[in-house]
CSV table of C-alpha atoms in Angstrom, one decimal:
chain,number,residue,atom,x,y,z
A,35,MET,CA,0.0,0.0,0.0
A,36,GLN,CA,1.2,3.4,-0.9
A,37,PRO,CA,-0.5,6.7,0.3
A,38,ARG,CA,-0.7,9.2,-2.5
A,39,THR,CA,-2.3,12.3,-1.0
A,40,CYS,CA,-3.0,12.9,2.7
A,41,SER,CA,-4.3,16.0,4.4
A,42,SER,CA,-6.1,16.9,7.6
A,43,HIS,CA,-9.4,16.5,5.8
A,44,ALA,CA,-9.1,13.2,3.7
A,45,CYS,CA,-6.7,10.5,2.6
A,46,ARG,CA,-6.5,8.7,-0.8
A,47,VAL,CA,-5.0,5.2,-0.9
A,48,HIS,CA,-3.7,3.1,-3.7
A,49,THR,CA,-2.8,-0.6,-3.4
A,50,VAL,CA,-0.4,-2.5,-5.7
A,51,ARG,CA,0.2,-6.2,-6.0
A,52,LYS,CA,2.0,-8.6,-8.4
A,53,ASN,CA,0.0,-10.8,-10.8
A,54,THR,CA,1.1,-13.9,-8.9
A,55,VAL,CA,-0.4,-12.5,-5.6
A,56,PRO,CA,-4.2,-13.2,-5.2
A,57,SER,CA,-6.4,-10.3,-4.5
A,58,PHE,CA,-7.2,-9.6,-0.8
A,59,ALA,CA,-9.8,-7.8,1.3
A,60,PRO,CA,-11.0,-5.3,2.4
A,61,ALA,CA,-12.0,-3.6,-0.9
A,62,LEU,CA,-11.2,0.1,-1.4
A,63,PRO,CA,-14.1,2.5,-1.0
A,64,ASP,CA,-15.5,4.6,-3.8
A,65,ALA,CA,-12.7,6.8,-5.2
A,66,ALA,CA,-10.4,5.2,-2.6
A,67,ILE,CA,-10.9,8.3,-0.4
A,68,PHE,CA,-11.4,8.2,3.4
A,69,GLY,CA,-13.0,11.4,4.6
A,70,PRO,CA,-12.7,13.2,8.0
A,71,ASP,CA,-15.4,11.1,9.6
A,72,ALA,CA,-13.7,7.8,8.6
A,73,ILE,CA,-10.4,9.1,10.0
A,74,ALA,CA,-11.9,10.4,13.2
A,75,SER,CA,-13.9,7.2,13.9
A,76,GLY,CA,-10.9,4.9,13.4
A,77,GLU,CA,-12.4,3.3,10.2
A,78,PHE,CA,-9.3,4.3,8.2
A,79,ARG,CA,-6.9,2.9,10.8
A,80,ASN,CA,-8.8,-0.4,10.9
A,81,PHE,CA,-8.7,-0.6,7.1
A,82,ILE,CA,-5.0,-0.1,6.9
A,83,ILE,CA,-4.3,-2.8,9.6
A,84,ALA,CA,-6.7,-5.3,7.9
A,85,LYS,CA,-5.3,-4.6,4.5
A,86,ALA,CA,-1.7,-5.0,5.7
A,87,ILE,CA,-2.4,-8.4,7.4
A,88,ASN,CA,-4.3,-9.8,4.5
A,89,ALA,CA,-1.6,-8.6,2.1
A,90,GLU,CA,1.0,-10.5,4.0
A,91,HIS,CA,-1.2,-13.6,4.1
A,92,SER,CA,-2.0,-13.4,0.4
A,93,SER,CA,1.7,-12.9,-0.5
A,94,CYS,CA,2.7,-16.0,1.5
A,95,ASN,CA,0.1,-18.0,-0.5
A,96,SER,CA,1.6,-16.9,-3.8
A,97,GLY,CA,3.5,-19.3,-5.9
A,98,PHE,CA,7.1,-18.5,-5.1
A,99,LEU,CA,6.7,-17.9,-1.4
A,100,HIS,CA,4.3,-20.8,-1.0
A,101,GLN,CA,7.1,-23.1,-2.4
A,102,LEU,CA,9.6,-21.7,0.1
A,103,ARG,CA,7.2,-22.1,3.0
A,104,GLU,CA,6.4,-25.7,2.0
A,105,ARG,CA,10.1,-26.5,1.6
A,106,THR,CA,10.9,-25.0,5.0
A,107,ARG,CA,8.0,-26.8,6.6
A,108,HIS,CA,9.2,-30.1,5.1
A,109,THR,CA,12.7,-29.5,6.4
A,110,LEU,CA,11.5,-28.8,9.9
A,111,LEU,CA,9.3,-31.8,10.0
A,112,HIS,CA,12.1,-34.0,8.6
A,113,ASN,CA,14.5,-32.7,11.3
A,114,PHE,CA,11.9,-33.3,14.0
A,115,VAL,CA,11.4,-36.9,12.9
A,116,GLU,CA,15.1,-37.6,12.7
A,117,GLU,CA,15.6,-36.0,16.1
A,118,TYR,CA,12.8,-37.7,18.1
A,119,MET,CA,11.4,-40.6,16.2
A,120,SER,CA,13.6,-43.5,17.2
A,121,VAL,CA,11.4,-46.4,18.5
A,122,VAL,CA,11.6,-49.4,16.1
A,123,PRO,CA,9.8,-52.6,17.1
A,124,LEU,CA,11.9,-55.8,16.9
A,125,VAL,CA,8.9,-58.1,17.4
A,126,GLN,CA,5.9,-58.8,15.3
A,127,ARG,CA,2.3,-58.9,16.7
A,128,SER,CA,-0.3,-61.2,15.1
A,129,GLY,CA,-3.5,-63.0,15.9
A,130,LYS,CA,-7.0,-61.7,16.8
A,131,ARG,CA,-6.2,-61.3,20.5
A,132,GLY,CA,-3.1,-59.3,19.8
A,133,LYS,CA,-0.7,-61.9,21.0
A,134,THR,CA,2.9,-61.3,20.5
A,135,ARG,CA,4.7,-63.6,18.1
A,136,ARG,CA,8.5,-63.3,18.3
A,137,VAL,CA,10.5,-63.3,15.1
A,138,ALA,CA,13.1,-65.9,15.0
A,139,ASN,CA,16.1,-64.5,16.8
A,140,PRO,CA,14.9,-60.8,16.3
A,141,ARG,CA,17.8,-59.3,18.2
A,142,GLN,CA,20.3,-61.4,16.4
A,143,ASP,CA,18.7,-60.5,13.1
A,144,PHE,CA,18.8,-56.8,14.0
A,145,LEU,CA,22.3,-56.8,15.3
A,146,GLY,CA,23.5,-58.8,12.3
A,147,LYS,CA,23.1,-55.6,10.3
A,148,LEU,CA,25.4,-53.7,12.6
A,149,THR,CA,29.1,-54.0,13.3
A,150,PRO,CA,29.4,-52.8,16.9
A,151,THR,CA,32.9,-52.1,18.1
A,152,MET,CA,31.8,-52.1,21.8
A,153,THR,CA,28.7,-53.1,23.8
A,154,TRP,CA,27.6,-52.3,27.3
A,155,THR,CA,24.7,-53.3,29.5
A,156,CYS,CA,23.3,-50.3,31.3
A,157,ARG,CA,20.1,-49.3,33.0
A,158,ALA,CA,17.4,-46.6,32.7
A,159,SER,CA,14.2,-45.9,34.6
A,160,SER,CA,12.4,-48.2,32.1
A,161,GLY,CA,14.7,-51.1,32.7
A,162,PRO,CA,17.9,-52.7,31.4
A,163,LEU,CA,19.4,-51.3,28.2
A,164,LEU,CA,21.9,-52.6,25.7
A,165,VAL,CA,24.2,-49.9,24.4
A,166,LEU,CA,26.0,-50.5,21.1
A,167,LEU,CA,28.8,-48.4,19.6
A,168,ALA,CA,28.5,-49.1,15.9
A,169,PRO,CA,29.9,-46.3,13.8
A,170,PRO,CA,28.5,-44.1,12.5
A,171,ALA,CA,25.9,-44.2,15.3
A,172,LEU,CA,25.4,-45.1,19.0
A,173,HIS,CA,22.4,-47.5,19.4
A,174,VAL,CA,20.3,-48.0,22.6
A,175,ILE,CA,18.1,-51.1,22.8
A,176,ASP,CA,15.5,-51.9,25.5
A,177,ASN,CA,16.3,-55.5,26.6
A,178,ASN,CA,12.8,-56.1,28.1
A,179,ARG,CA,10.7,-55.0,25.2
A,180,LEU,CA,13.2,-55.8,22.4
A,181,THR,CA,12.8,-52.3,20.9
A,182,HIS,CA,15.4,-50.0,19.4
A,183,LEU,CA,15.0,-46.9,21.5
A,184,HIS,CA,17.7,-44.6,20.1
A,185,SER,CA,20.0,-44.3,17.1
A,186,ILE,CA,22.3,-41.3,17.7
A,187,PRO,CA,24.6,-40.3,14.9
A,188,LEU,CA,28.1,-39.8,16.3
A,189,VAL,CA,28.5,-36.5,14.5
A,190,SER,CA,25.6,-35.1,16.4
A,191,ILE,CA,27.0,-35.9,19.9
A,192,LEU,CA,28.0,-32.6,21.4
A,193,GLY,CA,29.6,-34.0,24.6
A,194,TRP,CA,29.0,-36.0,27.7
A,195,SER,CA,29.2,-35.5,31.5
A,196,LEU,CA,30.0,-38.0,34.2
A,197,ASP,CA,28.6,-38.4,37.7
A,198,THR,CA,28.3,-41.0,40.4
A,199,THR,CA,25.2,-42.7,38.8
A,200,GLY,CA,26.4,-42.9,35.2
A,201,ILE,CA,26.9,-40.8,32.1
A,202,ASP,CA,24.8,-38.0,30.4
A,203,ILE,CA,25.2,-37.8,26.6
A,204,PHE,CA,24.1,-34.5,24.9
A,205,HIS,CA,23.3,-34.7,21.2
A,206,GLY,CA,21.4,-33.1,18.4
A,207,ARG,CA,20.6,-29.5,17.5
A,208,TYR,CA,18.2,-29.3,20.5
A,209,GLU,CA,20.8,-30.6,22.9
A,210,SER,CA,18.8,-33.7,23.8
A,211,GLN,CA,20.0,-35.5,26.9
A,212,LEU,CA,20.4,-39.3,27.3
A,213,HIS,CA,21.2,-40.6,30.7
A,214,LEU,CA,22.7,-44.0,31.1
A,215,ARG,CA,23.1,-45.6,34.6
A,216,CYS,CA,26.1,-47.8,34.6
A,217,THR,CA,29.2,-48.8,36.7
A,218,ALA,CA,32.3,-46.6,37.1
A,219,GLU,CA,34.2,-49.0,34.8
A,220,GLN,CA,31.5,-48.7,32.1
A,221,VAL,CA,31.5,-44.9,32.4
A,222,ALA,CA,35.2,-44.8,31.9
A,223,GLU,CA,35.0,-47.2,28.9
A,224,ILE,CA,32.1,-45.3,27.2
A,225,SER,CA,33.8,-42.0,27.7
A,226,THR,CA,37.1,-43.2,26.3
A,227,HIS,CA,35.5,-44.7,23.2
A,228,LEU,CA,33.3,-41.7,22.5
A,229,GLY,CA,36.3,-39.5,22.7
A,230,ARG,CA,37.9,-41.5,19.9
A,231,VAL,CA,35.0,-41.4,17.5
A,232,CYS,CA,33.1,-38.1,18.3
A,233,ALA,CA,34.0,-34.5,17.9
A,234,GLY,CA,32.5,-33.8,21.4
A,235,SER,CA,34.3,-34.2,24.6
A,236,ILE,CA,33.7,-34.5,28.4
A,237,MET,CA,31.8,-31.6,29.9
A,238,VAL,CA,32.6,-30.5,33.4
A,239,GLU,CA,30.4,-28.1,35.5
A,240,LEU,CA,32.4,-25.5,37.4
A,241,VAL,CA,31.2,-22.9,39.9
A,242,LEU,CA,32.9,-19.5,39.9
A,243,LYS,CA,32.4,-17.2,42.8
A,244,ARG,CA,33.6,-13.7,43.4
A,245,GLU,CA,33.4,-11.3,46.3
A,246,ASP,CA,31.4,-8.5,44.6
A,247,SER,CA,30.0,-7.8,41.1
A,248,LYS,CA,32.9,-5.4,40.2
A,249,GLN,CA,35.5,-8.2,40.5
A,250,PRO,CA,36.2,-9.6,36.9
A,251,TRP,CA,35.8,-13.3,36.3
A,252,GLY,CA,39.2,-13.4,34.6
A,253,PHE,CA,38.6,-14.9,31.2
A,254,ALA,CA,38.0,-13.6,27.6
A,255,LEU,CA,35.7,-15.2,25.0
A,256,LEU,CA,35.6,-15.4,21.2
A,257,GLY,CA,32.2,-17.0,20.5
A,258,ASN,CA,31.9,-19.7,23.1
A,259,ARG,CA,35.7,-20.3,23.1
A,260,ILE,CA,37.9,-19.2,26.0
A,261,VAL,CA,40.8,-17.4,24.4
A,262,SER,CA,42.6,-16.1,27.5
A,263,ILE,CA,42.8,-16.6,31.2
A,264,THR,CA,44.0,-13.9,33.7
A,265,PRO,CA,46.6,-15.4,36.1
A,266,GLY,CA,45.4,-15.5,39.7
A,267,SER,CA,41.8,-14.7,38.7
A,268,VAL,CA,38.6,-16.5,39.8
A,269,ALA,CA,38.6,-18.4,36.5
A,270,SER,CA,42.2,-19.7,36.9
A,271,GLN,CA,41.5,-20.8,40.5
A,272,VAL,CA,38.7,-23.1,39.5
A,273,GLY,CA,40.6,-24.6,36.6
A,274,LEU,CA,39.2,-22.9,33.5
A,275,GLN,CA,41.7,-23.3,30.7
A,276,GLN,CA,42.4,-21.4,27.4
A,277,GLY,CA,40.9,-23.2,24.4
A,278,GLN,CA,37.9,-24.7,26.3
A,279,ARG,CA,34.4,-24.0,25.0
A,280,LEU,CA,31.4,-23.0,27.1
A,281,PHE,CA,28.3,-25.3,26.7
A,282,ARG,CA,26.0,-23.7,29.3
A,283,VAL,CA,26.3,-20.6,31.4
A,284,ALA,CA,24.1,-20.3,34.6
A,285,GLY,CA,22.0,-23.2,33.3
A,286,LYS,CA,21.3,-21.6,29.8
A,287,SER,CA,22.7,-23.0,26.6
A,288,VAL,CA,25.1,-20.7,24.7
A,289,ARG,CA,25.1,-22.8,21.5
A,290,GLY,CA,24.6,-20.5,18.5
A,291,LEU,CA,25.0,-17.3,20.5
A,292,GLN,CA,27.3,-14.5,19.4
A,293,THR,CA,30.2,-13.4,21.6
A,294,ASP,CA,28.4,-10.3,22.9
A,295,GLU,CA,25.3,-12.3,23.8
A,296,ILE,CA,27.4,-14.8,25.8
A,297,VAL,CA,29.3,-12.0,27.5
A,298,SER,CA,26.0,-10.3,28.5
A,299,LEU,CA,24.8,-13.6,30.0
A,300,VAL,CA,28.1,-13.9,32.0
A,301,GLN,CA,27.8,-10.3,33.2
A,302,ARG,CA,24.3,-10.9,34.4
A,303,SER,CA,25.6,-13.6,36.7
A,304,ALA,CA,26.2,-11.4,39.7
A,305,LEU,CA,28.2,-13.4,42.2
A,306,ALA,CA,28.2,-17.0,41.0
A,307,LEU,CA,28.8,-18.3,37.5
A,308,ARG,CA,28.2,-22.0,36.6
A,309,PRO,CA,29.8,-22.6,33.2
A,310,CYS,CA,30.0,-26.1,31.7
A,311,PRO,CA,33.2,-26.1,29.6
A,312,SER,CA,34.6,-28.9,27.6
A,313,SER,CA,37.2,-30.5,29.8
A,314,SER,CA,39.7,-31.1,26.9
A,315,PRO,CA,41.5,-27.8,26.1
A,316,GLU,CA,41.8,-27.0,22.4
A,317,GLU,CA,44.4,-24.8,20.8
A,318,ALA,CA,43.1,-21.3,21.0
A,319,LEU,CA,42.7,-19.1,18.0
């Protein structure tokens, strides 16, 4: 829409659209002129708002933009399915009463298609799990129900953290978290083997505390990478190292944030900062 003439008494309006854009309401009044009464009552304002909204909607339904929207929607749905849809039944059900008929050696038939380099038996809240490291993915199978729960591409693993109960694996663009309860020996083995085949690394949560908000934390960032540490600072005392990358700050993910956005998040942490850096220092830029 483009106003052509406008005075304190009346406004004349013209609308322009491409041939590929369908026509849209509301229609222009006679002579496309809104008089003083229409301006004073708000009719002209409501017309402009409705016309702008309908123009945007009509443009989105035009040929070119419609194709872009459908392609974007398809990509988003595809990524959503790849990220969360991972349950694959390993048994077949048949019969009128819904009885379960097991396929001959279903687990062996499924595993026969994989070449796992390592296997571990862990636990989750749902029961025992079989964890298979079979590049290019990490597979998790429910032993009780014989179902394939997860298939995590190794390239999507961002890192993992260790605790007294097991290991947490963070993966995917939405930083999904998989918790495996296992023994200390299994935790060490899983961590070691993931470190050999994944770009991610161990993540360690550190708590930085300072006496007042004016005291500097003592580290500089470029993106989420720590590029320098001030000797004797709060950061150096807790073990932050040059080349590490921040994963979360004060419980918030910093993935995809710019340097100034991460710095702002750090500065808003008044007296205590809880960064989750990668524990393996990398060569700083």
